[in-house]
């Protein structure tokens, strides 16, 4: 518009016109391209800059932590969802010949079929599996499909922490990288990469882990029974995560993978942190949400997607056509108040809309957590299910645990519960997490149940309260509980060397 | 259908179901059990040694009323003597009514009562004045931050006045659960590192503080007050709806519906949090101005008051916590409330969120309260 009073004699001042919001906006990085996506608090990126930003974040997370050594076998846990698909895609691109500074590890992909836990019929599962196989083949890595029912055939050694491998320190990482590069040069340039590619391409044609048909009907039945008997969705989700974790660990150990990568994004980890807090797992937050989780000893779980928000993942997948597959999960279509996980998710995302820095604040707090018991007390026995050091106190301490196990209203001893023959068991003993329940219920608190409960951390105990009969747990858990409760007696305890490998090498049991 | 029998004394009819265990109990047995739990907490945690002079922070609300009543019952067994200390923050229409309740209680229980007022201690700054000063300078009211810090200082002063050796407050398990949720949501690693125990031992000359009701849930506290027919003031503070704690409280209510033990689970998590040494607050020294416990040169109370004096109420809240420049001259009582500072530029809206009503304060207007368009 002509300005009133403009003097046409003066030259028009040169300068960039002020940016009008909505149009003429340029990519904040290259200042050149037209932006296609806005992330964070208003940063507009063009397509190429966004891709570079995304890939750089992925590489930076891996490079900063220096945990994955060149040539190492890494198992990618793929659920079909957007984050894990994006992760697999990043690894695929990172390994390709033409990428700058290609990644140097040897990947494999695993997919866990959880249909039975979600109540799906075998027909639906088979359909999903067919689609899954198509995508898995297209990746080009060795792939494995395992059904959740396989937990019924797991050995109890899954629950034992094997001897710790020393974590790569600065020195050893550099040494390993240097020697790997040297190897490549001395063998004469490209033979190792092609060797690696051969390794990768071979198993695909053989389909090593292709389950021919449905798992045994007894196992499907047992799994459905287990999940149907769990009373709350919260406990179901936790149980599912636990069993899935054990299964992944087993697959990794069997096929020689020393690392497992999971696709947890920043948003998911913030939600997971708050959820773990509410579940009583405050002691283990650093393991549950940190970059690396070495509680199993030989297999380390790594989370390379932890700095990508879900929004970035979704946009990347859409812009660059990353294949993913939707499978209904255990909480699909569940109302928001059904489980603590759903509640936290809804709460955090709503709060995020009001205070845009919520997720990143929670995430940043998670980075300040350390993997150590609070008062530096020595590592004691480990939880049977989650394999973290037990965080329970003595029953009469002035703590939340003590408050839950003690019962001050019993001014008179409870009438002995009728029992077939045997003497009344001390079901109100302090170690049993549900002392208050046994006093009033007509069911007996069984010795086997209390055996398992004693060996669980606080969070797992609260979860198991919602599982009415611990008998329906897979046999490897019950066997390990049995084994652990028969600890060597006090007499020989003093002669045993602490943390020896004796337990690991016990066959079967 | 007649009520079941009390499962403890097997004599009276049950009057309630215990929130924690679901047991049917009569009123008397429930109260006895509650008192036994508090006694156990105090003894097992070694909170109040015999011979202690205990200042009870009495606000007139249910928690401090129950606390004072229970401690009065247990005082002979513990060998401690009690003093009531009430803090007058100067919130019109709320605090004066609450103080009336405290005065009635003091007469009823025959306990000495001391009232300390912000107006006297902090140079005329009542909470209403602080609220006027901080209005419109942020998304949610910052005056609750002031109130918390200043009240603790006031309690300390009151306790010293009566010659107390320990301070007790009536925080219950729900309060502690909300605190840990809130601190995580705000990213306050320092407070997370400090919290979790049953109280502080009182370093650097500050009186040791503890929370004997920490392991009792809010429902149990209310039930106890009901069965003992205690007279307390039950209205919410005028400024409470805008406090950030409201989000945490709402979340806790939801969590408890999904899992009844959520509050105690959160307390357990808080007890066991392990934060990196770098995130922990530095060992406390003494405030250069008033001599109280402080992590930096100025204690939080002095820093906040400094900010108020200079018309920059958000000076000591948020990232730049250190007061700038030399401390100003001591304030004359009572100063006129300074004009509200110009509102900061509105933060860029997250374009990813669906376009909807603007959250309070985001439009940058210096409004007294949240506008009608606020989404929550």
PDB file of C-alpha atoms in Angstrom, chain A residues 245-382:
ATOM      1  CA  UNK A 245      11.400 -58.438  28.285  1.00  0.00           C
ATOM      2  CA  UNK A 246      12.317 -61.953  29.340  1.00  0.00           C
ATOM      3  CA  UNK A 247      11.491 -63.310  25.911  1.00  0.00           C
ATOM      4  CA  UNK A 248      13.629 -60.709  24.165  1.00  0.00           C
ATOM      5  CA  UNK A 249      16.458 -61.459  26.530  1.00  0.00           C
ATOM      6  CA  UNK A 250      16.194 -65.133  25.755  1.00  0.00           C
ATOM      7  CA  UNK A 251      16.195 -64.556  21.998  1.00  0.00           C
ATOM      8  CA  UNK A 252      19.204 -62.286  22.328  1.00  0.00           C
ATOM      9  CA  UNK A 253      21.117 -64.785  24.436  1.00  0.00           C
ATOM     10  CA  UNK A 254      20.278 -67.720  22.195  1.00  0.00           C
ATOM     11  CA  UNK A 255      21.423 -66.051  19.014  1.00  0.00           C
ATOM     12  CA  UNK A 256      24.436 -64.342  20.463  1.00  0.00           C
ATOM     13  CA  UNK A 257      23.249 -60.746  20.462  1.00  0.00           C
ATOM     14  CA  UNK A 258      24.905 -58.640  23.100  1.00  0.00           C
ATOM     15  CA  UNK A 259      22.706 -55.560  22.725  1.00  0.00           C
ATOM     16  CA  UNK A 260      18.980 -55.070  22.296  1.00  0.00           C
ATOM     17  CA  UNK A 261      17.690 -51.791  20.881  1.00  0.00           C
ATOM     18  CA  UNK A 262      14.178 -50.677  21.730  1.00  0.00           C
ATOM     19  CA  UNK A 263      12.368 -47.838  20.060  1.00  0.00           C
ATOM     20  CA  UNK A 264      11.186 -45.850  23.086  1.00  0.00           C
ATOM     21  CA  UNK A 265      10.770 -42.221  22.114  1.00  0.00           C
ATOM     22  CA  UNK A 266      11.198 -39.183  24.359  1.00  0.00           C
ATOM     23  CA  UNK A 267       7.470 -38.840  24.907  1.00  0.00           C
ATOM     24  CA  UNK A 268       7.057 -42.497  25.759  1.00  0.00           C
ATOM     25  CA  UNK A 269       9.980 -42.395  28.168  1.00  0.00           C
ATOM     26  CA  UNK A 270       8.586 -39.366  29.970  1.00  0.00           C
ATOM     27  CA  UNK A 271       5.272 -41.185  30.345  1.00  0.00           C
ATOM     28  CA  UNK A 272       7.094 -44.330  31.426  1.00  0.00           C
ATOM     29  CA  UNK A 273       9.009 -42.391  34.039  1.00  0.00           C
ATOM     30  CA  UNK A 274       5.902 -40.933  35.610  1.00  0.00           C
ATOM     31  CA  UNK A 275       4.146 -44.287  35.419  1.00  0.00           C
ATOM     32  CA  UNK A 276       7.035 -46.081  37.107  1.00  0.00           C
ATOM     33  CA  UNK A 277       6.953 -43.453  39.811  1.00  0.00           C
ATOM     34  CA  UNK A 278       3.302 -44.116  40.443  1.00  0.00           C
ATOM     35  CA  UNK A 279       3.876 -47.871  40.465  1.00  0.00           C
ATOM     36  CA  UNK A 280       6.436 -47.652  43.224  1.00  0.00           C
ATOM     37  CA  UNK A 281       9.502 -48.172  41.037  1.00  0.00           C
ATOM     38  CA  UNK A 282      11.202 -44.948  42.077  1.00  0.00           C
ATOM     39  CA  UNK A 283      14.387 -46.825  42.912  1.00  0.00           C
ATOM     40  CA  UNK A 284      14.795 -48.170  39.387  1.00  0.00           C
ATOM     41  CA  UNK A 285      13.925 -45.165  37.260  1.00  0.00           C
ATOM     42  CA  UNK A 286      17.432 -44.835  35.929  1.00  0.00           C
ATOM     43  CA  UNK A 287      17.349 -48.375  34.570  1.00  0.00           C
ATOM     44  CA  UNK A 288      13.820 -48.170  33.262  1.00  0.00           C
ATOM     45  CA  UNK A 289      14.282 -44.914  31.380  1.00  0.00           C
ATOM     46  CA  UNK A 290      17.991 -44.394  30.884  1.00  0.00           C
ATOM     47  CA  UNK A 291      19.919 -44.892  27.691  1.00  0.00           C
ATOM     48  CA  UNK A 292      21.325 -48.241  28.670  1.00  0.00           C
ATOM     49  CA  UNK A 293      19.951 -50.885  30.958  1.00  0.00           C
ATOM     50  CA  UNK A 294      22.515 -53.405  32.051  1.00  0.00           C
ATOM     51  CA  UNK A 295      20.599 -55.248  34.717  1.00  0.00           C
ATOM     52  CA  UNK A 296      20.879 -58.561  32.895  1.00  0.00           C
ATOM     53  CA  UNK A 297      24.644 -58.467  32.750  1.00  0.00           C
ATOM     54  CA  UNK A 298      25.501 -59.905  29.383  1.00  0.00           C
ATOM     55  CA  UNK A 299      22.736 -58.339  27.298  1.00  0.00           C
ATOM     56  CA  UNK A 300      22.374 -54.570  27.462  1.00  0.00           C
ATOM     57  CA  UNK A 301      19.141 -52.854  26.464  1.00  0.00           C
ATOM     58  CA  UNK A 302      19.754 -49.621  24.616  1.00  0.00           C
ATOM     59  CA  UNK A 303      17.281 -46.862  23.721  1.00  0.00           C
ATOM     60  CA  UNK A 304      18.573 -44.873  20.777  1.00  0.00           C
ATOM     61  CA  UNK A 305      15.293 -43.100  20.033  1.00  0.00           C
ATOM     62  CA  UNK A 306      15.139 -41.465  23.437  1.00  0.00           C
ATOM     63  CA  UNK A 307      15.682 -37.922  22.181  1.00  0.00           C
ATOM     64  CA  UNK A 308      13.074 -38.031  19.438  1.00  0.00           C
ATOM     65  CA  UNK A 309       9.600 -36.847  20.362  1.00  0.00           C
ATOM     66  CA  UNK A 310       6.631 -38.807  19.092  1.00  0.00           C
ATOM     67  CA  UNK A 311       5.669 -35.887  16.910  1.00  0.00           C
ATOM     68  CA  UNK A 312       9.011 -35.923  15.118  1.00  0.00           C
ATOM     69  CA  UNK A 313       8.771 -39.672  14.653  1.00  0.00           C
ATOM     70  CA  UNK A 314       5.287 -39.417  13.202  1.00  0.00           C
ATOM     71  CA  UNK A 315       6.264 -36.697  10.773  1.00  0.00           C
ATOM     72  CA  UNK A 316       9.399 -38.485   9.691  1.00  0.00           C
ATOM     73  CA  UNK A 317       7.539 -41.704   9.071  1.00  0.00           C
ATOM     74  CA  UNK A 318       4.990 -39.889   6.998  1.00  0.00           C
ATOM     75  CA  UNK A 319       7.393 -37.789   4.985  1.00  0.00           C
ATOM     76  CA  UNK A 320       9.745 -40.631   4.202  1.00  0.00           C
ATOM     77  CA  UNK A 321       7.253 -43.484   3.957  1.00  0.00           C
ATOM     78  CA  UNK A 322       8.660 -45.701   6.694  1.00  0.00           C
ATOM     79  CA  UNK A 323       6.775 -49.006   6.699  1.00  0.00           C
ATOM     80  CA  UNK A 324       4.975 -49.795   9.892  1.00  0.00           C
ATOM     81  CA  UNK A 325       2.120 -51.981  10.901  1.00  0.00           C
ATOM     82  CA  UNK A 326      -0.668 -51.506  13.358  1.00  0.00           C
ATOM     83  CA  UNK A 327      -1.420 -54.293  15.787  1.00  0.00           C
ATOM     84  CA  UNK A 328      -3.961 -53.883  18.553  1.00  0.00           C
ATOM     85  CA  UNK A 329      -2.305 -53.853  21.929  1.00  0.00           C
ATOM     86  CA  UNK A 330      -3.600 -54.867  25.286  1.00  0.00           C
ATOM     87  CA  UNK A 331      -4.886 -51.400  26.043  1.00  0.00           C
ATOM     88  CA  UNK A 332      -6.354 -50.517  22.666  1.00  0.00           C
ATOM     89  CA  UNK A 333      -9.779 -48.934  23.061  1.00  0.00           C
ATOM     90  CA  UNK A 334      -9.503 -49.095  26.822  1.00  0.00           C
ATOM     91  CA  UNK A 335     -11.060 -46.100  28.588  1.00  0.00           C
ATOM     92  CA  UNK A 336      -8.642 -43.573  29.961  1.00  0.00           C
ATOM     93  CA  UNK A 337      -9.180 -44.427  33.589  1.00  0.00           C
ATOM     94  CA  UNK A 338      -8.586 -48.111  33.023  1.00  0.00           C
ATOM     95  CA  UNK A 339      -4.928 -48.235  33.917  1.00  0.00           C
ATOM     96  CA  UNK A 340      -2.216 -46.089  35.406  1.00  0.00           C
ATOM     97  CA  UNK A 341      -0.377 -46.122  32.079  1.00  0.00           C
ATOM     98  CA  UNK A 342      -3.338 -44.648  30.242  1.00  0.00           C
ATOM     99  CA  UNK A 343      -3.949 -42.097  32.960  1.00  0.00           C
ATOM    100  CA  UNK A 344      -0.398 -40.860  32.924  1.00  0.00           C
ATOM    101  CA  UNK A 345      -0.340 -40.710  29.161  1.00  0.00           C
ATOM    102  CA  UNK A 346      -3.530 -38.684  29.022  1.00  0.00           C
ATOM    103  CA  UNK A 347      -2.420 -36.431  31.850  1.00  0.00           C
ATOM    104  CA  UNK A 348       1.017 -35.694  30.459  1.00  0.00           C
ATOM    105  CA  UNK A 349      -0.214 -35.030  26.963  1.00  0.00           C
ATOM    106  CA  UNK A 350      -2.914 -32.694  28.215  1.00  0.00           C
ATOM    107  CA  UNK A 351      -0.461 -30.866  30.431  1.00  0.00           C
ATOM    108  CA  UNK A 352       1.916 -30.678  27.487  1.00  0.00           C
ATOM    109  CA  UNK A 353      -0.732 -28.833  25.513  1.00  0.00           C
ATOM    110  CA  UNK A 354      -0.942 -26.279  28.281  1.00  0.00           C
ATOM    111  CA  UNK A 355       2.743 -26.097  29.224  1.00  0.00           C
ATOM    112  CA  UNK A 356       4.709 -27.041  26.097  1.00  0.00           C
ATOM    113  CA  UNK A 357       7.868 -27.863  27.987  1.00  0.00           C
ATOM    114  CA  UNK A 358       6.391 -30.564  30.220  1.00  0.00           C
ATOM    115  CA  UNK A 359       7.665 -33.619  28.372  1.00  0.00           C
ATOM    116  CA  UNK A 360      11.141 -32.240  27.888  1.00  0.00           C
ATOM    117  CA  UNK A 361      11.308 -31.175  31.544  1.00  0.00           C
ATOM    118  CA  UNK A 362      10.390 -34.637  32.751  1.00  0.00           C
ATOM    119  CA  UNK A 363      12.840 -36.176  30.309  1.00  0.00           C
ATOM    120  CA  UNK A 364      15.624 -33.896  31.441  1.00  0.00           C
ATOM    121  CA  UNK A 365      14.977 -34.823  35.048  1.00  0.00           C
ATOM    122  CA  UNK A 366      15.318 -38.459  34.065  1.00  0.00           C
ATOM    123  CA  UNK A 367      18.810 -37.717  32.841  1.00  0.00           C
ATOM    124  CA  UNK A 368      19.786 -36.654  36.338  1.00  0.00           C
ATOM    125  CA  UNK A 369      18.981 -40.008  37.876  1.00  0.00           C
ATOM    126  CA  UNK A 370      21.770 -42.371  38.774  1.00  0.00           C
ATOM    127  CA  UNK A 371      21.842 -46.123  38.844  1.00  0.00           C
ATOM    128  CA  UNK A 372      22.658 -46.616  42.462  1.00  0.00           C
ATOM    129  CA  UNK A 373      20.737 -47.421  45.607  1.00  0.00           C
ATOM    130  CA  UNK A 374      19.967 -44.250  47.456  1.00  0.00           C
ATOM    131  CA  UNK A 375      22.162 -44.610  50.487  1.00  0.00           C
ATOM    132  CA  UNK A 376      24.873 -46.560  48.822  1.00  0.00           C
ATOM    133  CA  UNK A 377      23.927 -49.797  50.507  1.00  0.00           C
ATOM    134  CA  UNK A 378      25.422 -52.943  49.037  1.00  0.00           C
ATOM    135  CA  UNK A 379      23.604 -54.701  46.231  1.00  0.00           C
ATOM    136  CA  UNK A 380      21.452 -57.386  47.745  1.00  0.00           C
ATOM    137  CA  UNK A 381      19.234 -60.041  46.239  1.00  0.00           C
ATOM    138  CA  UNK A 382      17.485 -59.243  42.988  1.00  0.00           C
TER     139      UNK A 382
END
